[in-house]
Amino acid sequence: MARIIELTDITAPELDVFSRLTEAQLRNKREPEKGIFIAESPKVIHCALNAGLVPLALLMERRHLTGQGAALIEQCGGIPVYTGDSALLTQLTGFTLSRGILCAMRRPALLSAEQVCTGAKRIAVLENIVDPTNIGAIFRSAAALGMDGVLITPSCGDPLYRRAARVSMGTVFQIPWARIGAQSADWPAAGMAQLKHWGFKTAALALTDRSVSIDDPQLAREEKLALLLGTEGDGLTDHTIAASDYTVRIPMLHGVDSLNVAAASAVAFWELRVR
């Protein structure tokens, strides 16, 4: 049975997870099995629970105890449920809660890049993308538009960051993903070599003189294809582009030269999905 705890002291140490721990502290790099992330909004929390992730504590506006939070409380079992009015929770967290509910959860054991790629035909590779909104949107498109998995480079942002998971609408818990390499030096050379070893042709989304159109029939004929997406602003590194089997562009009209990386990913995933 859930333990409903009315908040009276927002400085209580048991609330640190919701307000005073940094992302690095939450991830707990020294002891990854003790890492924590924060899921925000009922839909995202439900997706995480349905994927088997372990809840540690809930934080919700009082009005949700008998509303949209009731099913979550029941599903989460006997964990503490901290509650108060919206203004108090905003004071605690420093932001307005989306849908009024947060859940602290144990981070899942990470898959390896090889596990993600085994049996996959289409994967997305995110190179150094750091904006959580873009990461979440790319994951949502990848899940919806035919990608079998997502790989992120060592310098890429965390898909389990609160905003990234929320923008993904919980798909970050549904599509397999992993980091390709443990440190920056592992990408691109070592990572690209691994993709080749696993049988993938690589397609870099970039504007160069040798770029082919995304509707080039040869791309669709590739049995295994890794779609490489670059960071906001600068795009893919020159080394990554040079090492790719294809450089691919999305044809544009009205003098527009490119799309936001999240929008470009959706176009690429749809066009190059396995039919």
mmCIF file of C-alpha atoms in Angstrom:
data_model
loop_
_atom_site.group_PDB
_atom_site.id
_atom_site.type_symbol
_atom_site.label_atom_id
_atom_site.label_comp_id
_atom_site.label_asym_id
_atom_site.label_seq_id
_atom_site.Cartn_x
_atom_site.Cartn_y
_atom_site.Cartn_z
ATOM 1 C CA MET A 1 0.000 0.000 0.000
ATOM 2 C CA ALA A 2 1.321 3.423 -0.958
ATOM 3 C CA ARG A 3 2.641 5.793 1.692
ATOM 4 C CA ILE A 4 1.109 9.232 1.083
ATOM 5 C CA ILE A 5 3.372 11.903 2.574
ATOM 6 C CA GLU A 6 2.164 15.505 2.775
ATOM 7 C CA LEU A 7 5.084 17.860 2.197
ATOM 8 C CA THR A 8 5.861 20.266 4.991
ATOM 9 C CA ASP A 9 9.637 20.695 4.644
ATOM 10 C CA ILE A 10 10.973 20.841 1.091
ATOM 11 C CA THR A 11 14.541 20.750 2.409
ATOM 12 C CA ALA A 12 14.112 17.171 3.662
ATOM 13 C CA PRO A 13 17.006 15.021 2.319
ATOM 14 C CA GLU A 14 14.673 12.349 0.943
ATOM 15 C CA LEU A 15 13.497 14.948 -1.587
ATOM 16 C CA ASP A 16 17.005 15.584 -2.943
ATOM 17 C CA VAL A 17 16.347 13.232 -5.846
ATOM 18 C CA PHE A 18 13.639 15.579 -7.134
ATOM 19 C CA SER A 19 15.486 18.851 -6.707
ATOM 20 C CA ARG A 20 19.060 18.985 -5.471
ATOM 21 C CA LEU A 21 20.928 16.144 -7.169
ATOM 22 C CA THR A 22 22.650 16.950 -10.461
ATOM 23 C CA GLU A 23 22.174 14.754 -13.534
ATOM 24 C CA ALA A 24 25.673 13.358 -12.987
ATOM 25 C CA GLN A 25 24.801 12.461 -9.400
ATOM 26 C CA LEU A 26 21.556 10.842 -10.497
ATOM 27 C CA ARG A 27 23.357 8.714 -13.096
ATOM 28 C CA ASN A 28 25.882 7.610 -10.447
ATOM 29 C CA LYS A 29 28.707 6.750 -12.837
ATOM 30 C CA ARG A 30 30.732 5.095 -10.068
ATOM 31 C CA GLU A 31 27.909 2.656 -9.341
ATOM 32 C CA PRO A 32 25.678 2.532 -12.442
ATOM 33 C CA GLU A 33 23.402 -0.086 -10.911
ATOM 34 C CA LYS A 34 22.367 2.567 -8.352
ATOM 35 C CA GLY A 35 21.644 5.218 -10.965
ATOM 36 C CA ILE A 36 18.332 7.066 -10.960
ATOM 37 C CA PHE A 37 16.371 9.043 -13.531
ATOM 38 C CA ILE A 38 13.230 11.159 -13.274
ATOM 39 C CA ALA A 39 10.211 10.293 -15.414
ATOM 40 C CA GLU A 40 7.707 13.095 -15.951
ATOM 41 C CA SER A 41 3.989 12.860 -16.810
ATOM 42 C CA PRO A 42 1.612 9.898 -16.370
ATOM 43 C CA LYS A 43 2.086 8.557 -19.907
ATOM 44 C CA VAL A 44 5.876 8.455 -19.652
ATOM 45 C CA ILE A 45 5.750 6.899 -16.191
ATOM 46 C CA HIS A 46 3.287 4.249 -17.354
ATOM 47 C CA CYS A 47 5.542 3.408 -20.328
ATOM 48 C CA ALA A 48 8.526 3.026 -17.995
ATOM 49 C CA LEU A 49 6.590 0.815 -15.587
ATOM 50 C CA ASN A 50 5.240 -1.312 -18.435
ATOM 51 C CA ALA A 51 8.830 -1.771 -19.632
ATOM 52 C CA GLY A 52 9.673 -3.252 -16.233
ATOM 53 C CA LEU A 53 11.546 -0.311 -14.723
ATOM 54 C CA VAL A 54 11.593 0.005 -10.947
ATOM 55 C CA PRO A 55 9.913 3.039 -9.285
ATOM 56 C CA LEU A 56 11.472 4.520 -6.131
ATOM 57 C CA ALA A 57 9.238 7.476 -5.236
ATOM 58 C CA LEU A 58 6.432 9.582 -6.672
ATOM 59 C CA LEU A 59 5.952 13.337 -6.434
ATOM 60 C CA MET A 60 2.549 14.666 -7.434
ATOM 61 C CA GLU A 61 0.160 17.514 -6.926
ATOM 62 C CA ARG A 62 -2.420 16.748 -4.268
ATOM 63 C CA ARG A 63 -5.284 16.959 -6.756
ATOM 64 C CA HIS A 64 -3.860 14.017 -8.695
ATOM 65 C CA LEU A 65 -3.977 11.583 -5.773
ATOM 66 C CA THR A 66 -7.534 10.651 -6.689
ATOM 67 C CA GLY A 67 -7.253 11.695 -10.331
ATOM 68 C CA GLN A 68 -4.759 10.716 -13.021
ATOM 69 C CA GLY A 69 -2.210 9.698 -10.393
ATOM 70 C CA ALA A 70 -4.410 7.085 -8.733
ATOM 71 C CA ALA A 71 -3.601 4.317 -11.208
ATOM 72 C CA LEU A 72 0.111 5.090 -10.952
ATOM 73 C CA ILE A 73 0.009 4.901 -7.165
ATOM 74 C CA GLU A 74 -1.656 1.501 -7.391
ATOM 75 C CA GLN A 75 0.796 0.249 -10.021
ATOM 76 C CA CYS A 76 3.831 1.421 -8.065
ATOM 77 C CA GLY A 77 2.991 -0.465 -4.894
ATOM 78 C CA GLY A 78 4.327 0.650 -1.527
ATOM 79 C CA ILE A 79 6.744 3.407 -2.539
ATOM 80 C CA PRO A 80 6.503 6.856 -0.909
ATOM 81 C CA VAL A 81 4.205 9.356 -2.634
ATOM 82 C CA TYR A 82 5.141 12.949 -1.771
ATOM 83 C CA THR A 83 2.382 15.445 -2.348
ATOM 84 C CA GLY A 84 1.466 19.100 -1.983
ATOM 85 C CA ASP A 85 -0.046 21.930 -3.978
ATOM 86 C CA SER A 86 1.347 23.078 -7.329
ATOM 87 C CA ALA A 87 3.126 26.139 -5.957
ATOM 88 C CA LEU A 88 4.988 24.103 -3.328
ATOM 89 C CA LEU A 89 6.081 21.468 -5.834
ATOM 90 C CA THR A 90 7.292 24.179 -8.214
ATOM 91 C CA GLN A 91 9.274 25.711 -5.351
ATOM 92 C CA LEU A 92 10.808 22.298 -4.652
ATOM 93 C CA THR A 93 11.747 21.348 -8.219
ATOM 94 C CA GLY A 94 12.351 24.758 -9.742
ATOM 95 C CA PHE A 95 9.974 24.133 -12.655
ATOM 96 C CA THR A 96 6.277 23.570 -13.268
ATOM 97 C CA LEU A 97 5.568 19.850 -13.382
ATOM 98 C CA SER A 98 4.218 18.600 -16.704
ATOM 99 C CA ARG A 99 0.884 16.953 -15.866
ATOM 100 C CA GLY A 100 1.745 17.416 -12.194
ATOM 101 C CA ILE A 101 3.573 14.128 -11.579
ATOM 102 C CA LEU A 102 7.212 12.985 -11.345
ATOM 103 C CA CYS A 103 8.550 9.532 -10.584
ATOM 104 C CA ALA A 104 12.095 8.716 -9.468
ATOM 105 C CA MET A 105 13.060 5.399 -11.027
ATOM 106 C CA ARG A 106 16.029 3.068 -11.081
ATOM 107 C CA ARG A 107 18.006 3.357 -14.310
ATOM 108 C CA PRO A 108 17.813 0.170 -16.394
ATOM 109 C CA ALA A 109 20.881 -1.891 -17.238
ATOM 110 C CA LEU A 110 22.237 -0.564 -20.529
ATOM 111 C CA LEU A 111 22.312 -2.749 -23.605
ATOM 112 C CA SER A 112 25.520 -3.017 -25.586
ATOM 113 C CA ALA A 113 25.733 -1.567 -29.088
ATOM 114 C CA GLU A 114 26.160 -5.090 -30.426
ATOM 115 C CA GLN A 115 22.943 -6.206 -28.729
ATOM 116 C CA VAL A 116 21.040 -3.328 -30.317
ATOM 117 C CA CYS A 117 22.464 -4.121 -33.753
ATOM 118 C CA THR A 118 21.956 -7.889 -33.661
ATOM 119 C CA GLY A 119 19.113 -8.696 -36.046
ATOM 120 C CA ALA A 120 18.538 -5.030 -36.873
ATOM 121 C CA LYS A 121 18.103 -3.774 -40.438
ATOM 122 C CA ARG A 122 17.792 -0.057 -39.788
ATOM 123 C CA ILE A 123 19.383 1.875 -36.950
ATOM 124 C CA ALA A 124 19.814 5.547 -36.163
ATOM 125 C CA VAL A 125 23.137 6.868 -34.861
ATOM 126 C CA LEU A 126 23.061 10.179 -32.983
ATOM 127 C CA GLU A 127 26.421 11.954 -33.070
ATOM 128 C CA ASN A 128 26.957 14.448 -30.237
ATOM 129 C CA ILE A 129 23.335 15.616 -30.181
ATOM 130 C CA VAL A 130 22.811 17.334 -26.837
ATOM 131 C CA ASP A 131 19.453 19.104 -26.905
ATOM 132 C CA PRO A 132 17.016 16.904 -24.932
ATOM 133 C CA THR A 133 14.047 18.040 -27.013
ATOM 134 C CA ASN A 134 15.764 16.896 -30.200
ATOM 135 C CA ILE A 135 16.845 13.616 -28.618
ATOM 136 C CA GLY A 136 13.323 12.878 -27.432
ATOM 137 C CA ALA A 137 11.770 13.785 -30.792
ATOM 138 C CA ILE A 138 14.263 11.583 -32.662
ATOM 139 C CA PHE A 139 13.497 8.622 -30.415
ATOM 140 C CA ARG A 140 9.780 9.102 -30.983
ATOM 141 C CA SER A 141 10.263 9.186 -34.758
ATOM 142 C CA ALA A 142 12.619 6.203 -34.652
ATOM 143 C CA ALA A 143 10.049 4.112 -32.801
ATOM 144 C CA ALA A 144 7.176 5.231 -35.022
ATOM 145 C CA LEU A 145 8.900 5.130 -38.411
ATOM 146 C CA GLY A 146 10.676 1.820 -38.661
ATOM 147 C CA MET A 147 14.043 2.052 -36.912
ATOM 148 C CA ASP A 148 15.061 -1.130 -35.103
ATOM 149 C CA GLY A 149 17.295 0.668 -32.617
ATOM 150 C CA VAL A 150 19.215 3.828 -31.748
ATOM 151 C CA LEU A 151 22.914 4.247 -30.980
ATOM 152 C CA ILE A 152 24.274 7.369 -29.330
ATOM 153 C CA THR A 153 27.898 8.483 -29.389
ATOM 154 C CA PRO A 154 29.786 9.070 -26.123
ATOM 155 C CA SER A 155 29.256 12.850 -26.212
ATOM 156 C CA CYS A 156 25.536 12.618 -26.957
ATOM 157 C CA GLY A 157 22.993 13.721 -24.338
ATOM 158 C CA ASP A 158 21.180 11.282 -22.065
ATOM 159 C CA PRO A 159 17.946 9.839 -23.532
ATOM 160 C CA LEU A 160 16.696 9.287 -19.969
ATOM 161 C CA TYR A 161 17.039 12.966 -19.073
ATOM 162 C CA ARG A 162 13.634 14.149 -17.853
ATOM 163 C CA ARG A 163 12.753 16.362 -20.832
ATOM 164 C CA ALA A 164 14.141 13.944 -23.425
ATOM 165 C CA ALA A 165 12.063 11.048 -22.083
ATOM 166 C CA ARG A 166 8.970 13.276 -21.877
ATOM 167 C CA VAL A 167 9.311 14.543 -25.457
ATOM 168 C CA SER A 168 9.834 10.954 -26.614
ATOM 169 C CA MET A 169 6.397 10.154 -25.131
ATOM 170 C CA GLY A 170 7.939 7.140 -23.430
ATOM 171 C CA THR A 171 9.322 5.566 -26.609
ATOM 172 C CA VAL A 172 12.804 5.746 -25.071
ATOM 173 C CA PHE A 173 11.631 2.761 -22.991
ATOM 174 C CA GLN A 174 10.288 0.908 -26.027
ATOM 175 C CA ILE A 175 13.009 1.066 -28.691
ATOM 176 C CA PRO A 176 16.408 -0.559 -27.977
ATOM 177 C CA TRP A 177 19.289 1.880 -27.577
ATOM 178 C CA ALA A 178 22.891 1.933 -26.429
ATOM 179 C CA ARG A 179 26.018 4.054 -26.407
ATOM 180 C CA ILE A 180 28.531 3.158 -29.100
ATOM 181 C CA GLY A 181 31.813 3.615 -27.291
ATOM 182 C CA ALA A 182 32.559 4.556 -23.688
ATOM 183 C CA GLN A 183 34.594 7.709 -24.313
ATOM 184 C CA SER A 184 34.932 10.403 -26.958
ATOM 185 C CA ALA A 185 37.978 8.749 -28.531
ATOM 186 C CA ASP A 186 35.818 5.721 -29.439
ATOM 187 C CA TRP A 187 33.959 7.725 -32.103
ATOM 188 C CA PRO A 188 34.030 7.979 -35.023
ATOM 189 C CA ALA A 189 36.868 5.656 -36.057
ATOM 190 C CA ALA A 190 36.273 2.716 -33.729
ATOM 191 C CA GLY A 191 32.495 3.060 -33.802
ATOM 192 C CA MET A 192 32.296 3.226 -37.592
ATOM 193 C CA ALA A 193 34.534 0.160 -37.803
ATOM 194 C CA GLN A 194 32.155 -1.694 -35.505
ATOM 195 C CA LEU A 195 29.165 -0.797 -37.653
ATOM 196 C CA LYS A 196 30.985 -2.096 -40.718
ATOM 197 C CA HIS A 197 31.932 -5.294 -38.836
ATOM 198 C CA TRP A 198 28.265 -5.837 -37.997
ATOM 199 C CA GLY A 199 27.362 -5.567 -41.680
ATOM 200 C CA PHE A 200 25.946 -2.041 -41.833
ATOM 201 C CA LYS A 201 26.369 0.438 -44.619
ATOM 202 C CA THR A 202 26.504 3.952 -43.207
ATOM 203 C CA ALA A 203 24.515 6.900 -44.541
ATOM 204 C CA ALA A 204 25.529 10.343 -43.263
ATOM 205 C CA LEU A 205 22.851 13.020 -43.510
ATOM 206 C CA ALA A 206 24.931 15.972 -44.682
ATOM 207 C CA LEU A 207 25.198 18.567 -47.410
ATOM 208 C CA THR A 208 28.321 17.896 -49.460
ATOM 209 C CA ASP A 209 29.243 17.846 -53.130
ATOM 210 C CA ARG A 210 28.902 14.065 -53.180
ATOM 211 C CA SER A 211 25.543 13.864 -51.392
ATOM 212 C CA VAL A 212 22.921 11.683 -53.052
ATOM 213 C CA SER A 213 19.196 12.285 -52.738
ATOM 214 C CA ILE A 214 17.465 10.436 -49.941
ATOM 215 C CA ASP A 215 15.199 8.769 -52.493
ATOM 216 C CA ASP A 216 18.162 7.209 -54.338
ATOM 217 C CA PRO A 217 17.056 3.591 -55.027
ATOM 218 C CA GLN A 218 20.426 2.175 -53.958
ATOM 219 C CA LEU A 219 19.863 3.344 -50.386
ATOM 220 C CA ALA A 220 16.547 1.520 -50.131
ATOM 221 C CA ARG A 221 18.157 -1.659 -51.471
ATOM 222 C CA GLU A 222 20.730 -1.835 -48.682
ATOM 223 C CA GLU A 223 19.946 -4.747 -46.400
ATOM 224 C CA LYS A 224 21.412 -3.097 -43.297
ATOM 225 C CA LEU A 225 21.669 0.664 -43.053
ATOM 226 C CA ALA A 226 22.822 2.964 -40.260
ATOM 227 C CA LEU A 227 21.533 6.539 -40.569
ATOM 228 C CA LEU A 228 23.957 9.046 -39.039
ATOM 229 C CA LEU A 229 22.560 12.287 -37.611
ATOM 230 C CA GLY A 230 24.775 15.160 -36.482
ATOM 231 C CA THR A 231 24.690 17.663 -33.682
ATOM 232 C CA GLU A 232 22.649 20.854 -33.717
ATOM 233 C CA GLY A 233 24.214 23.605 -35.814
ATOM 234 C CA ASP A 234 27.443 21.969 -36.993
ATOM 235 C CA GLY A 235 25.996 18.639 -38.116
ATOM 236 C CA LEU A 236 28.184 15.560 -38.522
ATOM 237 C CA THR A 237 31.946 15.857 -38.175
ATOM 238 C CA ASP A 238 34.090 15.809 -41.303
ATOM 239 C CA HIS A 239 35.685 12.537 -40.140
ATOM 240 C CA THR A 240 32.297 10.836 -39.862
ATOM 241 C CA ILE A 241 31.175 12.074 -43.274
ATOM 242 C CA ALA A 242 34.428 10.973 -44.916
ATOM 243 C CA ALA A 243 34.166 7.493 -43.389
ATOM 244 C CA SER A 244 30.536 6.939 -44.446
ATOM 245 C CA ASP A 245 29.473 4.779 -47.368
ATOM 246 C CA TYR A 246 26.886 7.360 -48.440
ATOM 247 C CA THR A 247 26.364 11.049 -47.868
ATOM 248 C CA VAL A 248 22.661 11.798 -48.121
ATOM 249 C CA ARG A 249 20.652 14.983 -48.551
ATOM 250 C CA ILE A 250 16.946 15.727 -48.299
ATOM 251 C CA PRO A 251 15.901 17.789 -51.350
ATOM 252 C CA MET A 252 14.660 21.255 -50.358
ATOM 253 C CA LEU A 253 12.501 23.953 -51.943
ATOM 254 C CA HIS A 254 12.314 27.755 -51.665
ATOM 255 C CA GLY A 255 16.008 28.157 -50.931
ATOM 256 C CA VAL A 256 15.882 26.299 -47.600
ATOM 257 C CA ASP A 257 19.173 24.479 -47.118
ATOM 258 C CA SER A 258 18.389 22.144 -44.218
ATOM 259 C CA LEU A 259 15.939 20.989 -41.558
ATOM 260 C CA ASN A 260 16.234 20.787 -37.802
ATOM 261 C CA VAL A 261 17.871 17.446 -36.947
ATOM 262 C CA ALA A 262 14.679 16.080 -35.377
ATOM 263 C CA ALA A 263 12.598 16.968 -38.458
ATOM 264 C CA ALA A 264 15.273 15.581 -40.781
ATOM 265 C CA SER A 265 15.354 12.326 -38.832
ATOM 266 C CA ALA A 266 11.621 11.793 -39.327
ATOM 267 C CA VAL A 267 11.912 12.301 -43.088
ATOM 268 C CA ALA A 268 14.918 9.974 -43.306
ATOM 269 C CA PHE A 269 13.396 7.235 -41.153
ATOM 270 C CA TRP A 270 10.210 7.185 -43.226
ATOM 271 C CA GLU A 271 11.951 7.252 -46.585
ATOM 272 C CA LEU A 272 14.556 4.605 -45.742
ATOM 273 C CA ARG A 273 12.479 2.222 -43.643
ATOM 274 C CA VAL A 274 12.414 -1.434 -44.643
ATOM 275 C CA ARG A 275 9.405 -1.904 -46.864
#
